[in-house]
Amino acid sequence: MATLQPVVLFFVFGVLAGVIKSDLKIPEALYKSLSLFLLIAIGFKGGVAMSKYEIMEVLPIATAMVVLSALIPLTAYPILRFIGKFTQADSGAISAHYGSVSAVTFAVGVAFLAAKDEYSEGYMVLIMALMEIPALVTGTILARAGASGGETKWGKLMHEILTGTSLYLLVAGVIIGYYAGMVKMVEPLDKMFMDLFMGVLAFFLLEMGLLAASRLKAVMAKGVFLISFGILFPMMAGLFGAYLGWIFGLSEGGTMLLAVLYASCSYIAAPAAMRIAVPDADPAISIGASLGVTFPFNIFLGVPIYWEMSHWFHTIPV
Amino acid sequence: MATLQPVVLFFVFGVLAGVIKSDLKIPEALYKSLSLFLLIAIGFKGGVAMSKYEIMEVLPIATAMVVLSALIPLTAYPILRFIGKFTQADSGAISAHYGSVSAVTFAVGVAFLAAKDEYSEGYMVLIMALMEIPALVTGTILARAGASGGETKWGKLMHEILTGTSLYLLVAGVIIGYYAGMVKMVEPLDKMFMDLFMGVLAFFLLEMGLLAASRLKAVMAKGVFLISFGILFPMMAGLFGAYLGWIFGLSEGGTMLLAVLYASCSYIAAPAAMRIAVPDADPAISIGASLGVTFPFNIFLGVPIYWEMSHWFHTIPV
Amino acid sequence: MATLQPVVLFFVFGVLAGVIKSDLKIPEALYKSLSLFLLIAIGFKGGVAMSKYEIMEVLPIATAMVVLSALIPLTAYPILRFIGKFTQADSGAISAHYGSVSAVTFAVGVAFLAAKDEYSEGYMVLIMALMEIPALVTGTILARAGASGGETKWGKLMHEILTGTSLYLLVAGVIIGYYAGMVKMVEPLDKMFMDLFMGVLAFFLLEMGLLAASRLKAVMAKGVFLISFGILFPMMAGLFGAYLGWIFGLSEGGTMLLAVLYASCSYIAAPAAMRIAVPDADPAISIGASLGVTFPFNIFLGVPIYWEMSHWFHTIPV
Amino acid sequence: MNNTIAMKRFEIVVGIEKLEELVEILDNSGVRGYSLLKNVGGLGSRGVRDPDDVLMEEENIMVVLACKGDQAQKVVDGLRPALKSFGGMCLISDCLWLEGPPISY
Amino acid sequence: MNNTIAMKRFEIVVGIEKLEELVEILDNSGVRGYSLLKNVGGLGSRGVRDPDDVLMEEENIMVVLACKGDQAQKVVDGLRPALKSFGGMCLISDCLWLEGPPISY
Amino acid sequence: MNNTIAMKRFEIVVGIEKLEELVEILDNSGVRGYSLLKNVGGLGSRGVRDPDDVLMEEENIMVVLACKGDQAQKVVDGLRPALKSFGGMCLISDCLWLEGPPISY
Ligand SMILES: Nc1ncnc2c1ncn2[C@@H]1O[C@H](COP(=O)(O)O)[C@@H](O)[C@H]1O
Ligand SMILES: Nc1ncnc2c1ncn2[C@@H]1O[C@H](COP(=O)(O)O)[C@@H](O)[C@H]1O
Ligand SMILES: Nc1ncnc2c1ncn2[C@@H]1O[C@H](COP(=O)(O)O)[C@@H](O)[C@H]1O
Ligand code: NA
Ligand code: NA
Ligand code: NA
């Protein structure tokens, strides 16, 4: 078994603080500052790594992986709608969350690989940044298709997706990192965006734990189905991601990261987009499942499992 | 004489800014973020250091030092009550503050030792974390014993002490640091929690200076007694701490840190606890003495004095 | 041509975020925290560098450069008043902005030199800190001279200038850095104030970009004159600064930094001071020109131009 | 005025440590709408209270609440016994609710 | 009371996502002064709204506005059609403007 | 309503740079209680003021104050001369103080 990373213990202590009603509180401005940092840093790191490739070489394969991620909400929707008995709006919105990605889960995956000194493709970050687009669009279509009532505000939705903080900062980070890598001036910026990455992640996970604890009740109320879905669906999506990564010839590390991306689900960008696109969906359900069930599952068990999956595929003789 | 550490100059400039009414202000969110950082970092550092011991070996001696710290408020109380002529409530509350500890004073002590390259026992941090418990309980009993009027809310008080941010984060930091030390994964986290420690302390001391300046008037109003008490009592407590450290066979550095802990007094955790346990005590008095007199005394003169005390005990031939 | 520094791309992405109406926002507390950091860090760095000189040796030359900077507002005023047709109040206030300095522009200049491994005199920081005084005083006199109406609140103004956060923290940083350099205890503080400098600057420039974008409309409304002034005046002032630097025998790096100081203009300290001294001036105009035109010009084109100017002067055979 | 309903407006200021208790009382009185402002400072019988003080927790909160007359009486009955331990203040005045938004009073 | 002008006081609470629309309506009604408070929480037909929630954007804003009677009627006329989609609440009451400051109503 | 005292309610909005002066006037008028809200924005004779602007200091503050009629007259007398230089606004209305909390008016 892989060793548990110390950094995820911060999440545990966050949850615990919530459960025992400690007065521990992360100032809102700190939470927001840390998430800006993480987005830029993840992008920057990926951009620096990408500066070692010919972009044109990786573009088609990256595009394929992004486009295929639209299958995730398409699979999640019928499960939620017909087995879970959620409304069309809720099913679509939850699908969008699970099709989208969590940058922090990705970061935990990256840290896992770093601890193992495993290589992974730098452009995975770009895939992460772009995966939000098909997921949120597909989820919205599913939530709205054939439904009477209010027009979908597509213009507003696309603006929200394309200019939303997460996509914007990831892409900005990638471009700046790429440029810095090309002109060989990564040096003084890496002291901030690379060296401090794990420490900032630690703080962020502490807050994520507090947030997850505050959502637990909402999830429990929705019972067994949502919890099972929140664990089993990501494993399925992760398996699919690992399969794709292997098919596309990614390294073992890259394959694992693709599995993490397919398995992870959003709790920041997706809620913001769904509020605009599907205002009649209840955000408490999707955020509860995403943050209260899937996120902790992924960082504790999912990441090592996806690593095993990747490893397993790569032992298949071709 | 020991060289004055540059970091404490930040405190001086904080006080000065307050005195000349500069518009310098530390955003509240920054102050809170920095204190979260310091607590986690102090705990983490101590935890990593502790991972090199057998815990069971040090537990009894650590427990003894924590339990004995209950003597501090017991000594302070009669001085405050009968010489200082404070009310029972105020005397008890101030006693609780002086029995409790200041993590920042401790940090200045650690920085002092680091500049001298002196060893100290890692589990001093754990002692610091736990020293709040006997002090606040004893102080509350003193404030309340025999007093008529409102019941003491013991349940609420113990909850506040045990789940309060400072104790909670120190202990969380110790556990995570200990674990990271055991699995040899301290590495990327130390870039944040160790390398930046001094810089964060600098910022924090700047704010402490501003806060101390804003409390000066309240202290002055209480006159000579409070100022004398705020300087003489910690020296007495520090001497007792140094004696204990030497008796228990601590290193010179560890002995000095125990003296610092016994001498230092709280201005964050104790006010919060006393507001619940002894609401009729006036917080302006205890915070004023603690932050306006004892804290500056300790970081400028106390720390080098406790170092001399420790040195002096260790030259006694046994 | 000099390579564009990656860090200034953050400014570009800040402006772009504003233009495309991204929901990207920098929490106010982060903005304020970062500016405290930058001021202390710039001062600290300069102070450490200064600890290698005899202060008395450099004082006369530094004083001369500070005093001569009073010529900047004296030159700007008639241009603004008689060509730009601004009111006396506005002309005086804008003059004060352009006579004063921008610590962030200075920081970009320092980063430019660091990337080139070019030496510069440490005491340039002290010059920067002090240049605010003659500029703001001269600007105020110009805005007020002969004008009827309200008395100028000189007492309040001088207090604002001398105790204002920027001057205060720069000077505090210089003193602490100087002391740390003298006692050879720079070490643990540099991890914060030197290593992270570029990363913090990156964040700050992102916010500056957002702010500049929000001011663009105000500048556009004032038309061609203000934009031309915002570009041509700093080039003139920069040339004058470069000339002075060369005359006074500064290094090529130092000459360029003096040009940057003469060319840069304030958008933090000056608005605060002018609100008190010249309340009838419209801050939207001066901040718009300073932040919307001159700042971006300086960091993208000005800095490399001032470098060429310095280089050019230094090739003149003496 | 047309399209308006006569109502009572409550304006309650208490220390933030009493917020939970206050909300419970309002809930029990059947209140279906209120607005909550935090970070309120002020002067009162306990002296100056400054929510920006980082060392002492002295924040007040303000609740603004509009409801019909009969509901108002219930709120008064629920609040009055608690007000002594709450400190702060509770003001009542007349106002008109402009019809339009979903009913939340 | 001397030196006072009888006026109407509006107190409007809506979600922050409606702020821009609200300000536009006020501008169009000819309003020349209002005060704006952000970070307001509360309870209403959409349940509890907490501006401190970092995951869900649930902030309310409060606008306090004083104007003369005729102007008040224009505000009412401008606001009423929008209130349905705004949610929240709009209270109107009588007040006196104490003369002294530059006229901004 | 029972257990209530008729009072005057002041609602004052001024720029934060006037806060100290305002508090002094209130103190001198013998006021024993008020509530203070910071970070207020708004529109007025000086145009839009946004407390979130990091470059220009444009924050308003709001003071809400309840006191008895005679006290109110003193407040008015103290405030009026200063209002011109304060800008902003000062509204006065009638309200009832619900008895219970320690007297702070
Ligand atoms: N009766 C009321 N009294 C005071 N505030 C209210 C009332 N009803 C609604 N609100 C405020 O308006 C916000 C939005 O209301 P709603 O759209 O009904 O959810 C609530 O969160 C409250 O802040
Ligand atoms: N007369 C008053 N007018 C307005 N606010 C008041 C008044 N009295 C008390 N308050 C508010 O209630 C808070 C607590 O009051 P107290 O419990 O009397 O200290 C004060 O800090 C003020 O914010
Ligand atoms: N008619 C009004 N209603 C509500 N608030 C006002 C009104 N007029 C002015 N204010 C407030 O007072 C502040 C200062 O006003 P002024 O000094 O006129 O710019 C404004 O920014 C508003 O917050
Ligand atoms: Na996913
Ligand atoms: Na102590
Ligand atoms: Na200049």
JSON list of C-alpha atoms and ligand atoms in Angstrom, two decimals, chain B residues 72 97-102 131 237 260-266, ligand 5:
[
{"chain": "B", "resi": 72, "resn": "ILE", "atom": "CA", "xyz": [1.82, 29.77, 38.45]},
{"chain": "B", "resi": 97, "resn": "HIS", "atom": "CA", "xyz": [-3.43, 34.71, 31.65]},
{"chain": "B", "resi": 98, "resn": "TYR", "atom": "CA", "xyz": [-0.05, 34.45, 33.37]},
{"chain": "B", "resi": 99, "resn": "GLY", "atom": "CA", "xyz": [-0.35, 30.72, 33.91]},
{"chain": "B", "resi": 100, "resn": "SER", "atom": "CA", "xyz": [-1.14, 30.24, 30.27]},
{"chain": "B", "resi": 101, "resn": "VAL", "atom": "CA", "xyz": [1.44, 30.75, 27.52]},
{"chain": "B", "resi": 102, "resn": "SER", "atom": "CA", "xyz": [2.21, 32.88, 24.50]},
{"chain": "B", "resi": 131, "resn": "MET", "atom": "CA", "xyz": [-0.02, 24.20, 29.56]},
{"chain": "B", "resi": 237, "resn": "ALA", "atom": "CA", "xyz": [8.01, 32.27, 37.01]},
{"chain": "B", "resi": 260, "resn": "VAL", "atom": "CA", "xyz": [10.06, 31.09, 28.59]},
{"chain": "B", "resi": 261, "resn": "LEU", "atom": "CA", "xyz": [6.85, 29.07, 28.80]},
{"chain": "B", "resi": 262, "resn": "TYR", "atom": "CA", "xyz": [6.51, 29.59, 32.55]},
{"chain": "B", "resi": 263, "resn": "ALA", "atom": "CA", "xyz": [7.27, 33.30, 32.14]},
{"chain": "B", "resi": 264, "resn": "SER", "atom": "CA", "xyz": [5.16, 34.03, 29.08]},
{"chain": "B", "resi": 265, "resn": "CYS", "atom": "CA", "xyz": [1.51, 34.88, 29.32]},
{"chain": "B", "resi": 266, "resn": "SER", "atom": "CA", "xyz": [-1.43, 34.55, 27.00]},
{"chain": "G", "resi": 5, "resn": "NA", "atom": "NA", "xyz": [3.10, 31.42, 31.76]}
]
